[in-house]
Amino acid sequence: MSADTDLTTGPLEYRSHEGRMNILGFWIFIGAEVALFSTLFATYAVMFGRTGDSPVPAELFELPMVLIMTFLLLTSSFTCGIAIHEMRRGSLKGLLTWLAITLVLGLGFLGFEIYEFVHYIHEGASLQSSAFWSGFFLLTGTHGLHVLLGISWATLLIVQLRQRGLTPVTSRKMFIVGLYWHFLDVIWIFIFTSVYLIGMVV
Amino acid sequence: MSSEHSEGFPKKHIVGFIASIVLTIVAAWAALSSGLPTPWIITAIMVLAVIQACIQLFMFMHMTETDSGGIQVGNMLQAFFVAAVVVAGSIWTMSFGYSHNHDGGGNDAEMENHEDMDH
Amino acid sequence: MENFINFLVDDFFVTGEPLIYGAMVSMALVSIAIVFVLTYFKKWGYLWREWLTTVDHKKIGIMYIIAAIAMLFRGGVDGLMMRIQLTLPGMEFLDSQHYNEVFTTHGTIMIIFMAMPFLIGLMNYIIPLQIGARDVAFPFLNAVSFWSFAFGALLFNISFVIGGSPDAGWTNYAPMAGENLNPGPSQNYYLMGLQVAGIGTLATGINFLVTILKMRAPGMKMMRLPIFTWSSLITSIIIVFAFPILTVALALMTVDRIFGSHFFTLTGEGMPMMWANLFWLWGHPEVYIVILPAFGIFSEVISTFARKQLFGYKAMVISMVIIAGLSFVVWVHHFFTMGSGAAVNSFFSVTTMLIAVPTGVKIFNWLGTMYKGRIRFDTPMLWSLAFIPCFVIGGVTGVMLAMAAADYQYHNTYFLVAHFHYVLIAGTVFGCFAGLTFWYPKMFGHKMNEKLGKISFWFFMIGFNVCFLPMYFLGFAGMPRRTYTIEPEWMPLSVTASVGAALMAIGFAVFVYNIYYSFRYSPRETQGDAWDGRALEWATTTPVPYYNFATVPKIEGPEAYWIMKSKGETTYDKEKVEPIHMPSDSGIPFIMMAFMFVGSFGLVWEWIWMAIAGLIGVLVCMFIRSFDYDDGFHVSVEEIKETEEKARGGEK
C-alpha cells in the first residue's frame, strides 16, 4: 500500500491530495447513504403486510419485469466499470462510449420503473393506499430518484470531459460518479432481494 | 495494485459481471422454484445479496485502493453495522410484543399483554 | 384581493397573542436597525465579501457561535416563559396551546439550533489549528453547511410569527404531529427546518472526518491528536451514520402530511410508534453528538489549567470509541413504556447501563488529571470543575431511568426533565461556555473579563442547581412533563425552580455583557499563547492569519505545542516559507441555501409551485458549481513574511 501514497504515479484521479480527499469524502458519503437506505428498508420491513384494503405484493410483483430491471442495472454497473477502466488506460473516447452505454441502460431502467409504478397505481396500489405501499414507493422511489440524479450528473460530466479532456480533476469527478453508480446497483440488489423476491415468497 | 488497470483487458470486471448475473439467477431460482422453507429462502437470498454487494465494492468500486483503503473498508463495515442495527433492531422492537399480528406479518412470537400499554 | 388580506390575517400571520405582537414589533425593529446600521456605515459590501461569501473555517466558526448564542437567548426566553407559567398554580400567563408551542420550540432550538452549532462552531475554529491544517478538507462544503444551518434555523424561527409554531414537542411524536390532529403549516416548519439544517450537519460530519484523517501535520499520528480533535472525530462518525436516519424520518412524516402516505398515521395501517423508533434511532446518537465535543473541551481545559498532561489519554480515546458504538444500540430506552416484550426492554436496559462504564472511566480521567496538579482557577476551569459533580448527578439518575421496570414510574415526569437538563446543561452548555472563554483570546485577540466571567459562572451554576435539582423531587411527587399548569402541592419546589431559572438568566446576561465589556476594555493579546496552552492551536499568532500556519511544524509527540515551546520553535520558519495555496471565496453556498429556504418555505405552506421554484434554484447553483473550475489562489512568500513579522513583533 505504501507505494500508493506517491502522488506522481498511478491513476490520474489519485494524483493530487485534493483528489484523494474528495474520493475518501465520497466514500464516507456512501456510508451515510447506506444508513439512509437502511432506514427506508427498516420502514418497509416494519410496514410489511400492512396492506389494508389494497392489493398484496404477491399479486402485483412480476418476476420477468423485475429481472429485466435488475439485469439492466447490473449491466450498466459493469459498463460503468469498463468506462473507468478505459479512463485509466487514458482513452477519452473509450470512456465516453462506455459511459453513454451506461446512461442508456440507466434510462431503460428508469423507464421500466416508471411503467411499473403507473401499472401498480392502476391496480390500486399507490403511495396513499396503505402503509405497506407507502413504504414500497418511498424505498423504490428514492432509489429511482438517485438513478435520475446520477444520470443528470454524469451528463454534466460528459460535457466537461469533452471541454477539458482527461485531467486529474475531471478523472476524479468521473471516478466519483462511477462510485455513485455502482453504489446504486448495490442498493438495487438489496431491493431486488428483500422487496421483490421476499415479496413474492411470503 | 493500480498498475494492473493499465492493461487492456478488464478481467476483474468481466468476472465480477458474470458472477453477479449468476448470483441474481440463483437467488431468483432459490426464491421461486427451490421449494425450500421460507426462513431458509430468506437467509439464503440475503447471503447472496451480501456477496453481490461485496463484488461491487471490491471488484468494481476499487474500495481498497490508495492509502485511504483501510479507512474506506472500515467505513463500509461501520455502515453495514449501522444498517443491520437499524433494520434488525426496528423489526425486533416494533414487532415483538407490540405487533397486533396483522395478516401476513409472519410473526408468530408470543404476544405481550397489551394492557401494559395503558400505563 | 380581499381574500388575500384575509389569508394574511387569518392564516399567514399569527394574530391574537399580545406576547407575539410584542415579538413581531421587536423583530421588525431589530431588522430595521440592522439594515439602517449596515447602510449608514456602508457595510453591505464588507458583510458580503468578508462574511457571507467566506470559506474560511475561522470566520464560519465565529458565525456559528454568534448564531448559537442568539438561539440560546431565544431558547432561554422560551424556558423562562415556561418557568413563569409553572411557578404558581392557576397561572394564566400562557394558555395551554401557547405553552405547548413554547416547550416545543424550547427543546428543538436548544438541541438542534443551539447545542450543535455552538459545538460545531468551536470545532470549526479549533480543529484545523489543532492538527496543523490551513483549512478544512472541503472549505466550500463547510460554507454550505453553515448556510444550511442558518437558513434552517431561520425557517424554524419564523414559525411563531408566520403560520404558528409547532406544538408536538421536540420529539414531534405521531399521531399528535400528523395531518389529522395537527393540520396547517406549523408542524411542517419543524420538519423542514430540521431537514434543511440536517443537510448541513451531515456535510459537516463528512468534512471533519476527512479533515482529521487526512490533513494532519507531518508527525501528527492518531495517538498524538489533541483530545478535543479526537472527540470531534468520534462525533463526526456518529453524525455521518445518525443524521441520514433523521433525514428519512423527517421525509417520511413530510410525505405523510403533504402527500397523504400512511407511515405514521392511524389510518391505512400506519404505525405511529414507528416514528418514535426512527426518531430515537437518530435521537440517541444525537445525545452523544452534543456531549462528546464538550467532553473534549473539558479535557483540554482541565489539562491546561491543572498544568498537567491529560491523565489516561488512551483510556479516554477508547472510552469514546466504545460510547460511539454503544450509542447506536440503546435507543429503545426512550420508549420502554411503548410495551415491547421483556426481551426487548431488558436488552436495551442492559446496553444503556453499559454506557455508564466508559463515561465513568472519563470522570476518573479528569479527576486523575487534576490530582497533584497546580490548578489555576480561571473561568474556563471553573465551568469544568462544576461540570464534574453536576454531570455525575445527571448520569447517575440516567442509570436509574435505564431500569426498564422502574422507568414505568419515571417516564414522562419531571424526574426525566431534571435528568436530561443535568446532562445537557452541565455537560453541553457548561462545555460551550468553558470552550468559548478558553478559546476566546485565540478568536478575538483578548480574553473575556475574568471578574465578570466568574460572576456569570456563579449565577449560572447556582441557578442551574436551584432550578433543576427540585425537579427530581417534583418528578417523584408525580408532576408530569409538559403539563401547562401545576397542582398546589408542587408549589414550593416550583417556586424554587423559577428562582433558579431567574438566576441562570442573570448569569447568561452577564456573560453576554462580558462579551461587550471585554471588547471595549480587555487588554489585547500580544502573543498567541494566552493560557500557557499545550496543543497546537496556541502556537499560532493572535489574530490567526487566514492561512493559519506560515510553515507547518513537524510534530514530535502528544501536546505538540508544549514540546515546541520547550525547544523554542514557532510556526514561522523564515527559511521554509513557500507560497500557500488557499481556496477562493464563493457566494454560491449562501445563494443556494437561500433558494433551499424558499423551496422549504413553499413546502411548509404546501405551495408546490414555490417548492419547485426553490428546488430549481438549488439545482442551478449545483450546476454552476459543477462547471466552476476555480482552483483557488496562492499567498505569496512576501505577503506571508510581512504578516508574520508584523504579528511576531520582530521575533526571529
Tab-separated table of C-alpha atoms in Angstrom, chain B residues 67-68 71 75 78-79 81-82 85-86 89-90 92-94 96-98 102 112 116-117 119, chain C residues 213-214 241 245 269 271 273-274 277 281 328-329 331-332 338-344 347-348:
chain	number	residue	atom	x	y	z
B	67	ASP	CA	-3.613	4.813	1.470
B	68	SER	CA	-7.261	5.518	2.370
B	71	ILE	CA	-10.457	3.796	6.161
B	75	ASN	CA	-16.264	2.976	6.890
B	78	GLN	CA	-19.437	0.541	10.154
B	79	ALA	CA	-22.139	1.393	7.605
B	81	PHE	CA	-23.202	-2.478	11.194
B	82	VAL	CA	-25.499	0.547	11.420
B	85	VAL	CA	-28.887	-2.394	13.690
B	86	VAL	CA	-31.451	-0.148	12.029
B	89	GLY	CA	-33.464	-3.537	15.544
B	90	SER	CA	-36.540	-1.856	14.113
B	92	TRP	CA	-37.392	-6.607	16.548
B	93	THR	CA	-38.621	-3.728	18.673
B	94	MET	CA	-41.603	-2.929	16.511
B	96	PHE	CA	-42.178	-8.431	19.470
B	97	GLY	CA	-44.867	-7.756	21.994
B	98	TYR	CA	-46.112	-4.750	20.117
B	102	HIS	CA	-51.578	-8.426	11.108
B	112	GLU	CA	-47.258	-9.482	25.303
B	116	ASP	CA	-49.202	-2.861	29.622
B	117	MET	CA	-49.531	-0.040	27.175
B	119	HIS	CA	-49.728	2.986	31.710
C	213	LEU	CA	-7.961	11.813	8.936
C	214	LYS	CA	-6.170	13.408	6.003
C	241	PHE	CA	-24.316	7.472	10.391
C	245	ILE	CA	-31.824	8.337	9.774
C	269	GLU	CA	-52.448	0.560	8.890
C	271	MET	CA	-47.680	2.760	12.823
C	273	MET	CA	-44.793	4.319	17.141
C	274	MET	CA	-42.518	3.743	14.155
C	277	ASN	CA	-38.478	4.262	16.796
C	281	LEU	CA	-32.550	5.775	16.315
C	328	PHE	CA	-26.443	3.143	18.257
C	329	VAL	CA	-27.837	0.273	20.316
C	331	TRP	CA	-32.455	3.940	21.528
C	332	VAL	CA	-35.427	1.943	22.824
C	338	MET	CA	-44.390	1.510	24.492
C	339	GLY	CA	-44.853	-2.017	25.814
C	340	SER	CA	-42.319	-4.062	23.904
C	341	GLY	CA	-41.670	-7.549	25.212
C	342	ALA	CA	-39.474	-8.297	28.179
C	343	ALA	CA	-36.602	-9.351	25.924
C	344	VAL	CA	-36.557	-6.032	24.072
C	347	PHE	CA	-31.693	-5.834	26.147
C	348	PHE	CA	-31.871	-2.063	25.843
